[in-house]
Amino acid sequence: MSNLLNQIRGVVGVTGVVLYKRQSGDSDAIMPANFEDNRLTELKEKFTGFSYHLSGESSVRIKLSKGWAIIKSIGQYSFLILAREDLNVSTLNLVMKSVALALQQETPAEIEESEPIQFDLQSVFILLEAVNMVRVHFADSLSRFRITQLLRETKSELMTGYPILKHFSVDPNGEVILIKGSESQIDVSMIEAIARWLVEFKNRVRAETVIAGFDLQDITREISFDLERMQFYRFFKKAVSAQKV
C-alpha cells in the first residue's frame, strides 16, 4: 500500500496523502517532514469521520488558501490528497486510475484475510433496509404490483439454495419484512442470500424495462458503512460475477 501512496505523492504539486481503509478502520499517510504529529492525528480523525459518508467511486475537491484538498473514494478506500496550486491535475487523474486498478486486484485477497464478519439482529434489519431501498429505487420503472410479484418469484426460485429466505416475506406493498418469531433462526448466511436475491431481482427488472444504471453502493449510501462492515458489497459483486460464468 505504501507504494501506491508514493505514486500519488510523486505527482507534481502533491504535498501529502492520507489513506483510510473503511473496512478495517486503518489509516496511513505520507506527509512533509515538517508536518507535526498532532496535526496529522487531528487531520486523520476529521478525514475518517467524513469518509463514513462516502461510498463507491466519488471525488470532492476543496479550494484552500494555498492549494487544494482532494478527497477520492475508491471502493473500500478513501484518499485525502493535499496539493499546492500548481498541482498537475491531469497527471493525478491518470495516477489515480492506476491506483484504482491496483486496489481492485488487491482487495479480494485482503478481504479474505480480514476479521470474521460481525453479525447480529441489527445486521438483519440493515440488510432488509438495503432490499427495500432497491425496491424503492425501481418504483418509477415498474408498478408496485409487479415489483411485489418479482420479489416473491425470485425469492421462491432461490429457496432451494438459500433456505434462510423462508424467514422473510414480501407484503402487498412490496416491502420485505422478517416473519415474526424468526429472529433466532437468522445467521450470517443471510448476507449471501440477500445479495443473491438482489442480483436476481435486478436482472428480472432489467428484463422487463429499461433501467439507466444500477449502483448498489449509491442506492444504499445511507447505510453503506454498516453494509461494508458486513462485506455485503463483496457478496453482491461475487453473485454478479457468478452469473457471468
mmCIF file of C-alpha atoms in Angstrom:
data_model
loop_
_atom_site.group_PDB
_atom_site.id
_atom_site.type_symbol
_atom_site.label_atom_id
_atom_site.label_comp_id
_atom_site.label_asym_id
_atom_site.label_seq_id
_atom_site.Cartn_x
_atom_site.Cartn_y
_atom_site.Cartn_z
ATOM 1 C CA MET A 1 0.000 0.000 0.000
ATOM 2 C CA SER A 2 2.916 2.363 0.693
ATOM 3 C CA ASN A 3 3.918 2.012 -2.957
ATOM 4 C CA LEU A 4 0.545 3.407 -4.035
ATOM 5 C CA LEU A 5 0.883 6.320 -1.634
ATOM 6 C CA ASN A 6 4.322 7.082 -3.040
ATOM 7 C CA GLN A 7 2.918 7.079 -6.586
ATOM 8 C CA ILE A 8 0.379 9.718 -5.611
ATOM 9 C CA ARG A 9 2.927 11.696 -3.608
ATOM 10 C CA GLY A 10 5.165 11.753 -6.679
ATOM 11 C CA VAL A 11 2.709 13.798 -8.746
ATOM 12 C CA VAL A 12 3.859 17.386 -9.238
ATOM 13 C CA GLY A 13 2.111 19.625 -6.725
ATOM 14 C CA VAL A 14 1.063 16.899 -4.263
ATOM 15 C CA THR A 15 2.390 17.612 -0.766
ATOM 16 C CA GLY A 16 0.748 14.857 1.281
ATOM 17 C CA VAL A 17 -1.550 11.840 1.117
ATOM 18 C CA VAL A 18 -3.714 10.166 3.748
ATOM 19 C CA LEU A 19 -5.261 6.745 3.092
ATOM 20 C CA TYR A 20 -8.186 5.377 5.074
ATOM 21 C CA LYS A 21 -9.477 1.814 4.754
ATOM 22 C CA ARG A 22 -13.123 1.898 5.812
ATOM 23 C CA GLN A 23 -13.498 -1.822 6.399
ATOM 24 C CA SER A 24 -10.706 -2.163 8.963
ATOM 25 C CA GLY A 25 -10.535 1.451 10.153
ATOM 26 C CA ASP A 26 -6.782 1.554 9.471
ATOM 27 C CA SER A 27 -5.099 4.630 8.051
ATOM 28 C CA ASP A 28 -1.692 5.544 6.672
ATOM 29 C CA ALA A 29 -0.090 8.758 5.479
ATOM 30 C CA ILE A 30 2.848 10.326 3.705
ATOM 31 C CA MET A 31 3.266 13.934 4.761
ATOM 32 C CA PRO A 32 6.012 16.592 4.630
ATOM 33 C CA ALA A 33 8.765 16.196 7.231
ATOM 34 C CA ASN A 34 7.716 19.411 8.987
ATOM 35 C CA PHE A 35 4.092 18.279 9.376
ATOM 36 C CA GLU A 36 3.530 17.925 13.129
ATOM 37 C CA ASP A 37 2.263 14.621 14.545
ATOM 38 C CA ASN A 38 -0.595 16.212 16.468
ATOM 39 C CA ARG A 39 -1.795 17.993 13.321
ATOM 40 C CA LEU A 40 -1.662 14.700 11.419
ATOM 41 C CA THR A 41 -3.655 12.917 14.135
ATOM 42 C CA GLU A 42 -6.311 15.627 14.054
ATOM 43 C CA LEU A 43 -6.409 15.561 10.263
ATOM 44 C CA LYS A 44 -6.850 11.775 10.226
ATOM 45 C CA GLU A 45 -9.714 11.949 12.725
ATOM 46 C CA LYS A 46 -11.608 14.539 10.702
ATOM 47 C CA PHE A 47 -10.941 12.721 7.436
ATOM 48 C CA THR A 48 -12.018 9.290 8.683
ATOM 49 C CA GLY A 49 -15.198 10.830 10.118
ATOM 50 C CA PHE A 50 -16.004 12.342 6.734
ATOM 51 C CA SER A 51 -15.187 9.056 4.970
ATOM 52 C CA TYR A 52 -18.029 7.246 6.755
ATOM 53 C CA HIS A 53 -20.415 9.044 4.405
ATOM 54 C CA LEU A 54 -18.590 8.084 1.217
ATOM 55 C CA SER A 55 -19.175 5.014 -0.912
ATOM 56 C CA GLY A 56 -18.362 3.644 -4.328
ATOM 57 C CA GLU A 57 -16.495 5.971 -6.683
ATOM 58 C CA SER A 58 -16.663 9.634 -5.732
ATOM 59 C CA SER A 59 -14.451 12.698 -5.662
ATOM 60 C CA VAL A 60 -14.513 16.051 -3.868
ATOM 61 C CA ARG A 61 -12.114 18.949 -4.465
ATOM 62 C CA ILE A 62 -11.901 21.761 -1.922
ATOM 63 C CA LYS A 63 -10.080 25.053 -2.563
ATOM 64 C CA LEU A 64 -7.749 26.076 0.263
ATOM 65 C CA SER A 65 -5.977 29.376 0.819
ATOM 66 C CA LYS A 66 -2.733 27.978 -0.586
ATOM 67 C CA GLY A 67 -3.764 24.985 -2.638
ATOM 68 C CA TRP A 68 -6.226 22.111 -2.728
ATOM 69 C CA ALA A 69 -7.645 19.300 -0.607
ATOM 70 C CA ILE A 70 -8.925 16.441 -2.749
ATOM 71 C CA ILE A 71 -10.914 13.530 -1.362
ATOM 72 C CA LYS A 72 -11.346 10.438 -3.509
ATOM 73 C CA SER A 73 -13.330 7.327 -2.633
ATOM 74 C CA ILE A 74 -12.414 4.061 -4.364
ATOM 75 C CA GLY A 75 -14.362 1.049 -3.131
ATOM 76 C CA GLN A 76 -13.278 0.314 0.451
ATOM 77 C CA TYR A 77 -10.665 3.083 0.396
ATOM 78 C CA SER A 78 -10.672 6.847 0.788
ATOM 79 C CA PHE A 79 -7.765 9.139 -0.092
ATOM 80 C CA LEU A 80 -7.130 12.675 1.145
ATOM 81 C CA ILE A 81 -4.677 14.443 -1.152
ATOM 82 C CA LEU A 82 -3.162 17.775 -0.149
ATOM 83 C CA ALA A 83 -1.697 19.799 -3.012
ATOM 84 C CA ARG A 84 -0.271 23.161 -3.983
ATOM 85 C CA GLU A 85 -1.917 25.447 -6.535
ATOM 86 C CA ASP A 86 0.461 24.161 -9.227
ATOM 87 C CA LEU A 87 -0.983 20.642 -8.963
ATOM 88 C CA ASN A 88 -0.803 18.693 -12.223
ATOM 89 C CA VAL A 89 -4.447 17.575 -12.235
ATOM 90 C CA SER A 90 -4.284 15.502 -15.431
ATOM 91 C CA THR A 91 -1.304 13.510 -14.133
ATOM 92 C CA LEU A 92 -3.032 12.981 -10.788
ATOM 93 C CA ASN A 93 -6.116 11.640 -12.552
ATOM 94 C CA LEU A 94 -4.011 9.158 -14.525
ATOM 95 C CA VAL A 95 -2.201 8.021 -11.378
ATOM 96 C CA MET A 96 -5.493 7.582 -9.503
ATOM 97 C CA LYS A 97 -6.842 5.397 -12.316
ATOM 98 C CA SER A 98 -3.762 3.208 -11.934
ATOM 99 C CA VAL A 99 -4.230 3.150 -8.159
ATOM 100 C CA ALA A 100 -7.898 2.162 -8.558
ATOM 101 C CA LEU A 101 -6.916 -0.743 -10.808
ATOM 102 C CA ALA A 102 -4.286 -1.914 -8.315
ATOM 103 C CA LEU A 103 -6.788 -1.774 -5.455
ATOM 104 C CA GLN A 104 -9.305 -3.844 -7.408
ATOM 105 C CA GLN A 105 -6.677 -6.557 -7.765
ATOM 106 C CA GLU A 106 -5.588 -6.439 -4.130
ATOM 107 C CA THR A 107 -8.938 -6.093 -2.378
ATOM 108 C CA PRO A 108 -10.242 -9.708 -2.749
ATOM 109 C CA ALA A 109 -7.163 -11.182 -1.035
ATOM 110 C CA GLU A 110 -7.283 -8.572 1.716
ATOM 111 C CA ILE A 111 -10.960 -9.227 2.385
ATOM 112 C CA GLU A 112 -10.430 -12.970 2.687
ATOM 113 C CA GLU A 113 -7.772 -12.327 5.357
ATOM 114 C CA SER A 114 -9.895 -9.807 7.294
ATOM 115 C CA GLU A 115 -11.560 -10.355 10.647
ATOM 116 C CA PRO A 116 -14.662 -12.600 10.797
ATOM 117 C CA ILE A 117 -17.912 -10.846 9.909
ATOM 118 C CA GLN A 118 -19.734 -9.413 12.913
ATOM 119 C CA PHE A 119 -23.409 -10.313 12.531
ATOM 120 C CA ASP A 120 -26.290 -9.705 14.934
ATOM 121 C CA LEU A 121 -30.007 -8.925 14.928
ATOM 122 C CA GLN A 122 -29.335 -5.323 13.953
ATOM 123 C CA SER A 123 -27.499 -6.635 10.883
ATOM 124 C CA VAL A 124 -30.689 -8.414 9.819
ATOM 125 C CA PHE A 125 -32.653 -5.180 9.728
ATOM 126 C CA ILE A 126 -29.834 -3.332 7.946
ATOM 127 C CA LEU A 127 -29.957 -5.955 5.170
ATOM 128 C CA LEU A 128 -33.738 -5.721 4.970
ATOM 129 C CA GLU A 129 -33.407 -1.967 4.653
ATOM 130 C CA ALA A 130 -30.987 -2.474 1.753
ATOM 131 C CA VAL A 131 -33.514 -4.679 -0.078
ATOM 132 C CA ASN A 132 -36.267 -2.146 0.438
ATOM 133 C CA MET A 133 -34.051 0.700 -0.764
ATOM 134 C CA VAL A 134 -33.551 -1.203 -4.007
ATOM 135 C CA ARG A 135 -37.307 -1.816 -4.238
ATOM 136 C CA VAL A 136 -37.970 1.917 -3.894
ATOM 137 C CA HIS A 137 -35.243 2.645 -6.462
ATOM 138 C CA PHE A 138 -37.228 0.721 -9.083
ATOM 139 C CA ALA A 139 -40.598 2.227 -8.111
ATOM 140 C CA ASP A 140 -40.550 4.563 -11.116
ATOM 141 C CA SER A 141 -39.721 1.733 -13.528
ATOM 142 C CA LEU A 142 -42.388 -0.843 -12.639
ATOM 143 C CA SER A 143 -45.718 -0.859 -10.865
ATOM 144 C CA ARG A 144 -45.846 -1.694 -7.172
ATOM 145 C CA PHE A 145 -47.827 -4.826 -8.030
ATOM 146 C CA ARG A 146 -45.186 -6.074 -10.478
ATOM 147 C CA ILE A 147 -42.313 -5.298 -8.124
ATOM 148 C CA THR A 148 -44.072 -7.322 -5.432
ATOM 149 C CA GLN A 149 -44.507 -10.206 -7.863
ATOM 150 C CA LEU A 150 -40.864 -10.176 -8.924
ATOM 151 C CA LEU A 151 -39.596 -10.118 -5.348
ATOM 152 C CA ARG A 152 -41.808 -13.074 -4.458
ATOM 153 C CA GLU A 153 -40.913 -15.008 -7.593
ATOM 154 C CA THR A 154 -37.152 -14.555 -7.233
ATOM 155 C CA LYS A 155 -37.312 -15.434 -3.551
ATOM 156 C CA SER A 156 -39.207 -18.638 -4.357
ATOM 157 C CA GLU A 157 -36.700 -19.585 -7.065
ATOM 158 C CA LEU A 158 -33.780 -19.194 -4.649
ATOM 159 C CA MET A 159 -35.314 -21.011 -1.684
ATOM 160 C CA THR A 160 -33.723 -24.368 -2.510
ATOM 161 C CA GLY A 161 -30.201 -22.983 -2.454
ATOM 162 C CA TYR A 162 -30.863 -20.407 0.259
ATOM 163 C CA PRO A 163 -33.465 -21.858 2.668
ATOM 164 C CA ILE A 164 -32.880 -18.966 5.081
ATOM 165 C CA LEU A 165 -35.045 -16.854 2.751
ATOM 166 C CA LYS A 166 -38.124 -18.673 4.068
ATOM 167 C CA HIS A 167 -37.930 -16.402 7.119
ATOM 168 C CA PHE A 168 -38.730 -13.336 5.023
ATOM 169 C CA SER A 169 -41.976 -12.216 3.485
ATOM 170 C CA VAL A 170 -42.976 -9.688 0.822
ATOM 171 C CA ASP A 171 -46.121 -7.785 1.823
ATOM 172 C CA PRO A 172 -48.721 -6.499 -0.721
ATOM 173 C CA ASN A 173 -46.851 -3.188 -0.986
ATOM 174 C CA GLY A 174 -43.627 -4.956 -1.928
ATOM 175 C CA GLU A 175 -41.903 -4.336 1.412
ATOM 176 C CA VAL A 176 -39.623 -7.160 2.529
ATOM 177 C CA ILE A 177 -40.096 -7.988 6.220
ATOM 178 C CA LEU A 178 -38.854 -10.544 8.729
ATOM 179 C CA ILE A 179 -41.514 -13.112 9.656
ATOM 180 C CA LYS A 180 -42.436 -12.725 13.314
ATOM 181 C CA GLY A 181 -40.659 -15.225 15.568
ATOM 182 C CA SER A 182 -37.880 -15.951 13.059
ATOM 183 C CA GLU A 183 -35.225 -13.856 14.802
ATOM 184 C CA SER A 184 -33.456 -16.838 16.365
ATOM 185 C CA GLN A 185 -33.281 -18.647 13.002
ATOM 186 C CA ILE A 186 -31.235 -15.978 11.216
ATOM 187 C CA ASP A 187 -27.476 -16.280 10.871
ATOM 188 C CA VAL A 188 -24.602 -14.856 8.832
ATOM 189 C CA SER A 189 -25.655 -16.858 5.745
ATOM 190 C CA MET A 190 -28.345 -14.194 5.278
ATOM 191 C CA ILE A 191 -25.719 -11.865 3.791
ATOM 192 C CA GLU A 192 -25.025 -14.089 0.784
ATOM 193 C CA ALA A 193 -28.711 -14.973 0.408
ATOM 194 C CA ILE A 194 -29.821 -11.341 0.282
ATOM 195 C CA ALA A 195 -27.019 -10.447 -2.121
ATOM 196 C CA ARG A 196 -28.076 -13.227 -4.491
ATOM 197 C CA TRP A 197 -31.739 -12.231 -4.135
ATOM 198 C CA LEU A 198 -30.970 -8.641 -5.111
ATOM 199 C CA VAL A 199 -28.976 -9.750 -8.148
ATOM 200 C CA GLU A 200 -31.831 -11.953 -9.361
ATOM 201 C CA PHE A 201 -34.409 -9.246 -8.681
ATOM 202 C CA LYS A 202 -32.353 -6.596 -10.504
ATOM 203 C CA ASN A 203 -31.948 -8.874 -13.517
ATOM 204 C CA ARG A 204 -35.676 -9.564 -13.691
ATOM 205 C CA VAL A 205 -36.456 -5.847 -13.533
ATOM 206 C CA ARG A 206 -33.929 -5.180 -16.280
ATOM 207 C CA ALA A 207 -35.538 -7.872 -18.442
ATOM 208 C CA GLU A 208 -38.889 -6.075 -18.274
ATOM 209 C CA THR A 209 -37.931 -2.411 -18.532
ATOM 210 C CA VAL A 210 -35.047 -0.122 -19.386
ATOM 211 C CA ILE A 211 -33.025 0.996 -16.360
ATOM 212 C CA ALA A 212 -30.374 3.679 -16.752
ATOM 213 C CA GLY A 213 -27.916 2.141 -14.337
ATOM 214 C CA PHE A 214 -27.586 0.315 -11.055
ATOM 215 C CA ASP A 215 -25.057 1.369 -8.407
ATOM 216 C CA LEU A 216 -25.888 -0.544 -5.233
ATOM 217 C CA GLN A 217 -23.490 1.466 -3.078
ATOM 218 C CA ASP A 218 -25.053 4.703 -4.243
ATOM 219 C CA ILE A 219 -28.603 3.431 -3.722
ATOM 220 C CA THR A 220 -27.756 2.288 -0.183
ATOM 221 C CA ARG A 221 -25.372 5.120 0.693
ATOM 222 C CA GLU A 222 -27.258 5.927 3.928
ATOM 223 C CA ILE A 223 -26.372 2.520 5.370
ATOM 224 C CA SER A 224 -23.218 1.826 3.339
ATOM 225 C CA PHE A 225 -20.917 1.899 6.365
ATOM 226 C CA ASP A 226 -22.866 -0.916 8.059
ATOM 227 C CA LEU A 227 -23.100 -2.892 4.809
ATOM 228 C CA GLU A 228 -19.364 -2.587 4.227
ATOM 229 C CA ARG A 229 -18.662 -3.896 7.729
ATOM 230 C CA MET A 230 -20.693 -6.973 6.796
ATOM 231 C CA GLN A 231 -18.790 -7.231 3.474
ATOM 232 C CA PHE A 232 -22.189 -7.145 1.776
ATOM 233 C CA TYR A 233 -20.942 -5.391 -1.342
ATOM 234 C CA ARG A 234 -18.331 -8.113 -1.816
ATOM 235 C CA PHE A 235 -21.035 -10.786 -1.671
ATOM 236 C CA PHE A 236 -23.127 -8.820 -4.154
ATOM 237 C CA LYS A 237 -20.233 -8.470 -6.614
ATOM 238 C CA LYS A 238 -19.470 -12.174 -6.211
ATOM 239 C CA ALA A 239 -23.089 -13.030 -7.039
ATOM 240 C CA VAL A 240 -22.965 -10.798 -10.124
ATOM 241 C CA SER A 241 -19.719 -12.428 -11.295
ATOM 242 C CA ALA A 242 -21.135 -15.925 -10.761
ATOM 243 C CA GLN A 243 -23.910 -15.193 -13.224
ATOM 244 C CA LYS A 244 -21.415 -14.197 -15.899
ATOM 245 C CA VAL A 245 -19.600 -17.537 -15.802
#
